[in-house]
PDB file of C-alpha atoms in Angstrom:
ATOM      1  CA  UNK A 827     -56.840 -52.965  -5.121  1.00 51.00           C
ATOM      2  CA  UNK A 828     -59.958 -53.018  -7.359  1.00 70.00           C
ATOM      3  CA  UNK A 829     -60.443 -49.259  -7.578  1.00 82.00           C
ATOM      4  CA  UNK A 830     -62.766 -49.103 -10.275  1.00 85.00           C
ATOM      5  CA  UNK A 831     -63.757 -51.698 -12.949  1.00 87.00           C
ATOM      6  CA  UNK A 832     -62.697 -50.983 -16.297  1.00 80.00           C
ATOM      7  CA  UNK A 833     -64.459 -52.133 -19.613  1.00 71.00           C
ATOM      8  CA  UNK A 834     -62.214 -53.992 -21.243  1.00 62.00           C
ATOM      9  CA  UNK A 835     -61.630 -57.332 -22.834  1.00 55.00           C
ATOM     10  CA  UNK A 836     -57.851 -57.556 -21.997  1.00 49.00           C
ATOM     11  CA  UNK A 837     -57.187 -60.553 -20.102  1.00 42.00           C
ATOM     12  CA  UNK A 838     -55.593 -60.729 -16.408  1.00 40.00           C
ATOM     13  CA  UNK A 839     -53.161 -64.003 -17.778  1.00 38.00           C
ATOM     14  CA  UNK A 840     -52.586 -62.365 -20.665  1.00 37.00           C
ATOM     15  CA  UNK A 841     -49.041 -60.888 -19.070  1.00 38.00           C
ATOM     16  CA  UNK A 842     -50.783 -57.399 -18.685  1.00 37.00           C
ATOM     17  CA  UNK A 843     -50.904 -58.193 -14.600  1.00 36.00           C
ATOM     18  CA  UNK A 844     -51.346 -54.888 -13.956  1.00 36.00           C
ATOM     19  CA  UNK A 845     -54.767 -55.638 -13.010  1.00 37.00           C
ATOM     20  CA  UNK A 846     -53.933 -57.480 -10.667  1.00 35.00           C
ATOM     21  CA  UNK A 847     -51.820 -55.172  -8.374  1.00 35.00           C
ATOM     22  CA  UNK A 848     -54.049 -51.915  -8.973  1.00 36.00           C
ATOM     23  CA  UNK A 849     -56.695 -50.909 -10.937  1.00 41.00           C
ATOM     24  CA  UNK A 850     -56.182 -47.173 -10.200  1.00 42.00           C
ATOM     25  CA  UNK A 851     -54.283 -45.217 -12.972  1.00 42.00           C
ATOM     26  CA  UNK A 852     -53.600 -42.050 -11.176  1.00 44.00           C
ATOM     27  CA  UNK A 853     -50.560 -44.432  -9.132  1.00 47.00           C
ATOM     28  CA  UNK A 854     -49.102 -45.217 -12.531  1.00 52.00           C
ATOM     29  CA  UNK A 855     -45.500 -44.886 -10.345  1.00 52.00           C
ATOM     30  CA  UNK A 856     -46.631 -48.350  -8.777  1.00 58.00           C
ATOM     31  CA  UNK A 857     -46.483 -50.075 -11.688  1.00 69.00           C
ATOM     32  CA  UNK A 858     -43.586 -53.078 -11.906  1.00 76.00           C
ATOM     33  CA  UNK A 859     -41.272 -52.243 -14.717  1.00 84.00           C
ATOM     34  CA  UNK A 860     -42.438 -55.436 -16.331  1.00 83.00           C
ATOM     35  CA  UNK A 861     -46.173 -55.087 -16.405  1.00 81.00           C
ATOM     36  CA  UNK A 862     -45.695 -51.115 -17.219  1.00 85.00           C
ATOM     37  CA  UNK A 863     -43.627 -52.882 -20.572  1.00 89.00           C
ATOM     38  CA  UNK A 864     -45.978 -55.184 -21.595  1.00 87.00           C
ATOM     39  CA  UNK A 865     -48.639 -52.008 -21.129  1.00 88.00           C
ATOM     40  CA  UNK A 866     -46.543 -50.135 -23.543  1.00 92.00           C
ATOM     41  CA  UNK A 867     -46.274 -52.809 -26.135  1.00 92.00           C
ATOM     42  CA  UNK A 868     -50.273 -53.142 -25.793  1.00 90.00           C
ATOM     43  CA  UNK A 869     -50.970 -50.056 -26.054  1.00 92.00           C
ATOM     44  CA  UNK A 870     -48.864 -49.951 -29.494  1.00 94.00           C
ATOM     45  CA  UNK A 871     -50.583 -52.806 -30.845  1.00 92.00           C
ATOM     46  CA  UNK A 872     -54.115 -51.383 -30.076  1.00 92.00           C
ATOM     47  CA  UNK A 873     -52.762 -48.497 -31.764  1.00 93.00           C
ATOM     48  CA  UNK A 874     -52.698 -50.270 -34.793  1.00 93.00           C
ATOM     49  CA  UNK A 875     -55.531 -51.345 -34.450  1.00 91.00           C
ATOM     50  CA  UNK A 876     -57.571 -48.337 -33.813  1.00 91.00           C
ATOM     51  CA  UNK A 877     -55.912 -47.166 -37.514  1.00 91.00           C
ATOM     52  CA  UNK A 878     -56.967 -49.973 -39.199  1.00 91.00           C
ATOM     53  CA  UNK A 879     -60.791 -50.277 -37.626  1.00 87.00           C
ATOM     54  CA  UNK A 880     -61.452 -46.756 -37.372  1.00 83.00           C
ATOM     55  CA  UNK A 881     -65.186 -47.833 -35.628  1.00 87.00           C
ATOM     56  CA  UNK A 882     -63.783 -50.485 -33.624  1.00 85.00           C
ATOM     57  CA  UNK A 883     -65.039 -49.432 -30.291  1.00 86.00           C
ATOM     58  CA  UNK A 884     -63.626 -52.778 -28.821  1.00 85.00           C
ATOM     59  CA  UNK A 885     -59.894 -51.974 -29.765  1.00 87.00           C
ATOM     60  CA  UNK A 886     -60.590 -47.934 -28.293  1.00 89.00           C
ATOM     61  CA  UNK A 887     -62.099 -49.565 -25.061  1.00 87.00           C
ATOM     62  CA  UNK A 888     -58.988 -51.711 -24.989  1.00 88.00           C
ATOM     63  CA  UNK A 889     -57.150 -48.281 -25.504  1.00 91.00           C
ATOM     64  CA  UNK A 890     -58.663 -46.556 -23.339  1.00 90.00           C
ATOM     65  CA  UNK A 891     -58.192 -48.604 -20.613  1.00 86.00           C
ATOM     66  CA  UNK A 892     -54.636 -49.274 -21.478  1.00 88.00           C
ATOM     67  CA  UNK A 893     -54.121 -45.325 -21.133  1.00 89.00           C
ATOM     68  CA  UNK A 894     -55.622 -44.931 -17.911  1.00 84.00           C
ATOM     69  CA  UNK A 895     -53.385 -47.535 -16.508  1.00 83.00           C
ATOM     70  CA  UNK A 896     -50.333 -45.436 -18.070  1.00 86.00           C
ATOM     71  CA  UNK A 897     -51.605 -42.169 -16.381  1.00 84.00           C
ATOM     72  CA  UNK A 898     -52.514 -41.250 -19.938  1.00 88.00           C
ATOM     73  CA  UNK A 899     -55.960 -39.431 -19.252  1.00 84.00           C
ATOM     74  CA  UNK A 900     -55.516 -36.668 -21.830  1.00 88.00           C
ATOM     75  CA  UNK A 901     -54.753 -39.826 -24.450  1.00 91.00           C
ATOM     76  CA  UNK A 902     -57.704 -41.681 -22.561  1.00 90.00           C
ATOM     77  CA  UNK A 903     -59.959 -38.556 -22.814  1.00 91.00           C
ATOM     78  CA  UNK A 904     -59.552 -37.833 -26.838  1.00 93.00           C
ATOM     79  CA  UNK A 905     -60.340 -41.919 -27.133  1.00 92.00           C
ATOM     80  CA  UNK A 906     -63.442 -41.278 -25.456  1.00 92.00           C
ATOM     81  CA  UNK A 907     -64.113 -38.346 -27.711  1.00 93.00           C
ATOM     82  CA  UNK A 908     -63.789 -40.046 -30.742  1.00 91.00           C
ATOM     83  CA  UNK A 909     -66.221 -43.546 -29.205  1.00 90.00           C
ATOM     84  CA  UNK A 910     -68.897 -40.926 -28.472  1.00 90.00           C
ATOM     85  CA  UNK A 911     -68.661 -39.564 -32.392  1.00 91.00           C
ATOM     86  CA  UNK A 912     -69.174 -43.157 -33.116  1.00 90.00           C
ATOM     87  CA  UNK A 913     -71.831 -44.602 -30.392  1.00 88.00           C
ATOM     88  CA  UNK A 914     -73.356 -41.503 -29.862  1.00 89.00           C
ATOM     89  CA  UNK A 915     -74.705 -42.164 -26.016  1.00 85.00           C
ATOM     90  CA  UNK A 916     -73.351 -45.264 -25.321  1.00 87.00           C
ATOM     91  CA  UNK A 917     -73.465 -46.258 -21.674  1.00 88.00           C
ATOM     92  CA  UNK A 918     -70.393 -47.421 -21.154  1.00 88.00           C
ATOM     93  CA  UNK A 919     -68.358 -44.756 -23.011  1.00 88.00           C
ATOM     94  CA  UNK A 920     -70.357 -41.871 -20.743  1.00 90.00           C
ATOM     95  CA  UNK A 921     -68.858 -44.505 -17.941  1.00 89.00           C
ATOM     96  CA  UNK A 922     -65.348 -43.914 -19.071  1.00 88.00           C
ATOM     97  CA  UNK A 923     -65.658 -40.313 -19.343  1.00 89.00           C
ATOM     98  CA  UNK A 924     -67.318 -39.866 -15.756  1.00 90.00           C
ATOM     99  CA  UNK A 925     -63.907 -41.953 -14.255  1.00 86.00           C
ATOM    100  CA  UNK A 926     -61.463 -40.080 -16.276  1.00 86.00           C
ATOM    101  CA  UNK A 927     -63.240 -36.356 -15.486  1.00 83.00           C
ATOM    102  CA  UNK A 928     -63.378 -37.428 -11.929  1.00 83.00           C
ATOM    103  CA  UNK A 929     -59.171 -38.461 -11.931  1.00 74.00           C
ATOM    104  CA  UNK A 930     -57.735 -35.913 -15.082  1.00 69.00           C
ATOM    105  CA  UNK A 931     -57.151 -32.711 -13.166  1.00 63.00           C
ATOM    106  CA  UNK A 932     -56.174 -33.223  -9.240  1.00 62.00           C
ATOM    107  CA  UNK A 933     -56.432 -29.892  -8.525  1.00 66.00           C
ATOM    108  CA  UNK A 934     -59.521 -28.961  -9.343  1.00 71.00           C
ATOM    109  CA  UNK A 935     -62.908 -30.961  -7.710  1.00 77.00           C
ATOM    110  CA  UNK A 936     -64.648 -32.968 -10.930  1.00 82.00           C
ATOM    111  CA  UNK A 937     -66.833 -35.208  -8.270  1.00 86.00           C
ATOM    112  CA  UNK A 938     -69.861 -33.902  -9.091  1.00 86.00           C
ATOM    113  CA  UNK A 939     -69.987 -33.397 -12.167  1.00 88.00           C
ATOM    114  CA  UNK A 940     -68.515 -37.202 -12.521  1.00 89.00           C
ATOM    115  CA  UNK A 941     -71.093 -38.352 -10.340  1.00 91.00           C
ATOM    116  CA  UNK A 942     -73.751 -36.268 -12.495  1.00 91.00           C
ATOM    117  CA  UNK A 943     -72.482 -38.164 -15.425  1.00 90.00           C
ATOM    118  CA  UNK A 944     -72.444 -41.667 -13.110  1.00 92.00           C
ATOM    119  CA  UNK A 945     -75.574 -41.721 -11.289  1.00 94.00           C
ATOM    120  CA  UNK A 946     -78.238 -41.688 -14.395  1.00 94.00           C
ATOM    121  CA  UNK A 947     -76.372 -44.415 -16.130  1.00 92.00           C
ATOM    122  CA  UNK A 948     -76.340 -46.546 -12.726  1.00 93.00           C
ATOM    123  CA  UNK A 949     -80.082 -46.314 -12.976  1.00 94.00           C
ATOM    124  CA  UNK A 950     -80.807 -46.707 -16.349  1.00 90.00           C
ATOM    125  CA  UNK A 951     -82.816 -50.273 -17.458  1.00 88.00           C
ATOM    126  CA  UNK A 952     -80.345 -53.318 -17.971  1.00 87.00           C
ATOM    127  CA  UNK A 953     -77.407 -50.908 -16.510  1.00 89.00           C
ATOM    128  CA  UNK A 954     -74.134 -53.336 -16.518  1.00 90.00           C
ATOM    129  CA  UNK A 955     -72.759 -54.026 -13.218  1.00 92.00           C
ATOM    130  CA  UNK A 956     -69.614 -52.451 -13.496  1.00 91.00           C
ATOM    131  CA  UNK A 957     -71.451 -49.122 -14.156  1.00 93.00           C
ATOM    132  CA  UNK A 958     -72.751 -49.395 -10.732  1.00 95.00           C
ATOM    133  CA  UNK A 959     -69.755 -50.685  -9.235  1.00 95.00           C
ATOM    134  CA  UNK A 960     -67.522 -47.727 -10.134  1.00 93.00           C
ATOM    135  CA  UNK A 961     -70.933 -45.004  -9.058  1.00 95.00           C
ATOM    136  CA  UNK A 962     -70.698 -47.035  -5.649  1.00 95.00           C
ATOM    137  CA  UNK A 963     -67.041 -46.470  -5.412  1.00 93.00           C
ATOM    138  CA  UNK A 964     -67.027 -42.485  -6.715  1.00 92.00           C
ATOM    139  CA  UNK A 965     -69.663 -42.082  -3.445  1.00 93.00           C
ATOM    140  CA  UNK A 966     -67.859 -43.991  -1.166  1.00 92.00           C
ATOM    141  CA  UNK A 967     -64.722 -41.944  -1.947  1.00 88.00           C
ATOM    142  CA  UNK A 968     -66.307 -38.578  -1.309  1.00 89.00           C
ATOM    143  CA  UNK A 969     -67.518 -40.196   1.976  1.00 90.00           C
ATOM    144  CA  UNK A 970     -71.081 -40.768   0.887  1.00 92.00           C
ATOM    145  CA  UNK A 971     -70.999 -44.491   2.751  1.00 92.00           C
ATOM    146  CA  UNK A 972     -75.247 -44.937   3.001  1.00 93.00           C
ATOM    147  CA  UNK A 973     -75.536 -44.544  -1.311  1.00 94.00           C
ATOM    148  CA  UNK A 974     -72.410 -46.351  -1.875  1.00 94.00           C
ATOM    149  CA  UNK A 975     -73.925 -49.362   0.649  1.00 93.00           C
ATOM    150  CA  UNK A 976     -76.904 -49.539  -1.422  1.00 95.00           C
ATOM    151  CA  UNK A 977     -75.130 -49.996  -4.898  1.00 95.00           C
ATOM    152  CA  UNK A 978     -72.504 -52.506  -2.803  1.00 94.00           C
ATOM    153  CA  UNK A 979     -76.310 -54.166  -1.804  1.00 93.00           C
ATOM    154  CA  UNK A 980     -77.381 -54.330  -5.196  1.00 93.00           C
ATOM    155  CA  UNK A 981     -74.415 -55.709  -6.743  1.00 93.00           C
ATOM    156  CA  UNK A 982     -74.291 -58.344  -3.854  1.00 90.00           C
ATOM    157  CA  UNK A 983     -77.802 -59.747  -5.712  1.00 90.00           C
ATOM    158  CA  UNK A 984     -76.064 -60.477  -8.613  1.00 90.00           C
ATOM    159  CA  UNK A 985     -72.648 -62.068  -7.335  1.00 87.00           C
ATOM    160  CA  UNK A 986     -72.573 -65.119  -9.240  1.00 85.00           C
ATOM    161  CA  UNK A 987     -72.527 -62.890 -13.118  1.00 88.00           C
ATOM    162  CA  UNK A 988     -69.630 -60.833 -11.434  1.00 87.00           C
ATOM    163  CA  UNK A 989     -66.011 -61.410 -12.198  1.00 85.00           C
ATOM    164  CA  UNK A 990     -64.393 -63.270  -9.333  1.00 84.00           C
ATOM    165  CA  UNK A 991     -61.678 -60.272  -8.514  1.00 83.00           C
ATOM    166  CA  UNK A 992     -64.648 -57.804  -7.952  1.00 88.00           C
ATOM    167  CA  UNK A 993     -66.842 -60.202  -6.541  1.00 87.00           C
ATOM    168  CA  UNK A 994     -64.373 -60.634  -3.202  1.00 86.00           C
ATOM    169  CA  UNK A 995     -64.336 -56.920  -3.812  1.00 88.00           C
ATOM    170  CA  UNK A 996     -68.090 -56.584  -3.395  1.00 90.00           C
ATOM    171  CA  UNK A 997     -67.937 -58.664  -0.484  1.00 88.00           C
ATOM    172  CA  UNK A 998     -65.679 -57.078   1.781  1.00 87.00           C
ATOM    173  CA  UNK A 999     -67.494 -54.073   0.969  1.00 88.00           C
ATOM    174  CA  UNK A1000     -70.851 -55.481   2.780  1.00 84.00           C
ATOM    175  CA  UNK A1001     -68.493 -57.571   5.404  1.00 79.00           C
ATOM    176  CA  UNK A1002     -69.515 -60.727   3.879  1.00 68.00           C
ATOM    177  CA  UNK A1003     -67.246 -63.699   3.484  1.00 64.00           C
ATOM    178  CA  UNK A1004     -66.588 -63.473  -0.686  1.00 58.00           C
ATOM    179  CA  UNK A1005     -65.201 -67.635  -0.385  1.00 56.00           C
ATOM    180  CA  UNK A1006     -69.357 -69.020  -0.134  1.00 61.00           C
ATOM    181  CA  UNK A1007     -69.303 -66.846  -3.595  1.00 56.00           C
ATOM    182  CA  UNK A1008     -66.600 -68.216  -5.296  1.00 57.00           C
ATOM    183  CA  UNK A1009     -67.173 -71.437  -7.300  1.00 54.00           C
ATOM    184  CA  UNK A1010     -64.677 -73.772  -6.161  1.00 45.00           C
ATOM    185  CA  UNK A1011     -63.390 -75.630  -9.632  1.00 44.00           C
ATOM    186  CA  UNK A1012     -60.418 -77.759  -9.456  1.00 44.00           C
ATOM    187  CA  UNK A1013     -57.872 -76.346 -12.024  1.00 44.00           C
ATOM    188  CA  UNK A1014     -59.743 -73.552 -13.248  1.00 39.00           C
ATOM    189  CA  UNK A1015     -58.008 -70.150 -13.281  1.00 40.00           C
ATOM    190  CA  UNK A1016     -60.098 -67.682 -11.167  1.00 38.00           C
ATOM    191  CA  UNK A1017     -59.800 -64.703 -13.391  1.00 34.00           C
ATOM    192  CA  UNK A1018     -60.633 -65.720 -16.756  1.00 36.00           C
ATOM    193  CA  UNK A1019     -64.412 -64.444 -15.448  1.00 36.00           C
ATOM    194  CA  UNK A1020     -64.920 -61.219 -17.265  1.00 34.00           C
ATOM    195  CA  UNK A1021     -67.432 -58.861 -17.968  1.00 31.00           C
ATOM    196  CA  UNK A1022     -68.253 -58.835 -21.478  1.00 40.00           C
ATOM    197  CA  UNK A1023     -68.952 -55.593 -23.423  1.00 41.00           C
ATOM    198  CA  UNK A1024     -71.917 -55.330 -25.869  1.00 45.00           C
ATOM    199  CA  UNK A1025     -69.820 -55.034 -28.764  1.00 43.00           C
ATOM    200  CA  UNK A1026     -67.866 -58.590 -29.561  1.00 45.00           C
ATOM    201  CA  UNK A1027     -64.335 -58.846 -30.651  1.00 44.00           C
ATOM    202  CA  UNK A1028     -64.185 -57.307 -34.488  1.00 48.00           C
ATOM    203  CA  UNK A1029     -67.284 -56.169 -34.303  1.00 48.00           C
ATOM    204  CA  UNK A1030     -67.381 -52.879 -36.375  1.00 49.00           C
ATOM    205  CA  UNK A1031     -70.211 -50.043 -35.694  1.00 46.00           C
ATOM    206  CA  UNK A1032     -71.133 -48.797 -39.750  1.00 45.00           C
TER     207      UNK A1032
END
């Protein structure tokens, strides 16, 4: 179910349980009725946002993401257009725009040039885990199982600063058992472990 790993701050109990059902736009048809209407309403608030913090890259990331769920890459593409005028280089934008070149036209094969965008960022210093969770999952798809392994290895060192959805993810990947990973807390809501982008909330870039 966890296709590739987004980066954004919205919140699996927020009502937005899209993500967890599918974290693949391109089946936007799969979407329940419900979670594609609290999408839309999201998506009109971050809107808003976006007008009124014109270098907020949290809100775009937020937007972004929201789009991609929609099956709006052309929306999700001109987002990531306008980030990169304001965070020239930033590693998770160029992220973004690998996933949504590899996904925008069906017709026409954009793996390699995704994974040229993908595979430098997945070895760049302090590269974020999600960055090489979604290069492991662009090889794997295009049947490259030995390079995917070793970023499924890699990530596997590194379990416990994973989000608990992609951590059980990680694990099947490398046929472990994902429980021994998960910290058993009595109460405690299992997915409100998220990866946190460098940018807090209301930060501004000047």
């Amino acid at each position: 179910a966890y296709r590739f790993w987004f980066p954004t701050l919205l919140e699996t109990h927020s009502g937005l349980n899209i993500t967890q059902h599918n974290r693949s736009w391109n089946t936007a048809d799969d979407i329940s009725k419900e979670a594609r209407h609290n999408l839309v309403i999201a998506r009109e608030y971050l809107q808003r946002a976006v007008k009124l913090g014109p270098t907020d890259i949290v809100s775009r990331a937020n937007l972004i993401a929201v789009n991609l769920y929609l099956g709006k890459s052309g929306a999700a593409r001109d987002l990531v257009d306008e980030a990169e005028a304001i965070v020239p280089g930033d590693n998770q934008i160029q992220g973004l725009r690998a996933l949504i070149l590899f996904q925008q036209e069906p017709g026409i094969d954009t793996w390699d040039r995704a994974k040229r965008l993908l595979e430098p960022l997945s070895k760049s210093p302090n590269v974020d885990y999600n960055i090489i969770y979604n290069y492991g999952r662009l090889l794997q798809e295009r049947g490259r199982v030995g390079a995917a392994n070793e970023q499924w290895s890699r990530l596997s060192k590194h379990l416990s600063e994973v989000p608990i959805d992609y951590q059980i993810a990680i694990c099947r990947e490398i046929n472990s058992d994902p429980c021994k990973y998960i910290p058993a807390v009595a109460g405690s809501d299992e997915t409100s472990a998220f990866w946190k982008l460098p940018l807090r909330h209301g930060d501004d870039v000047d």
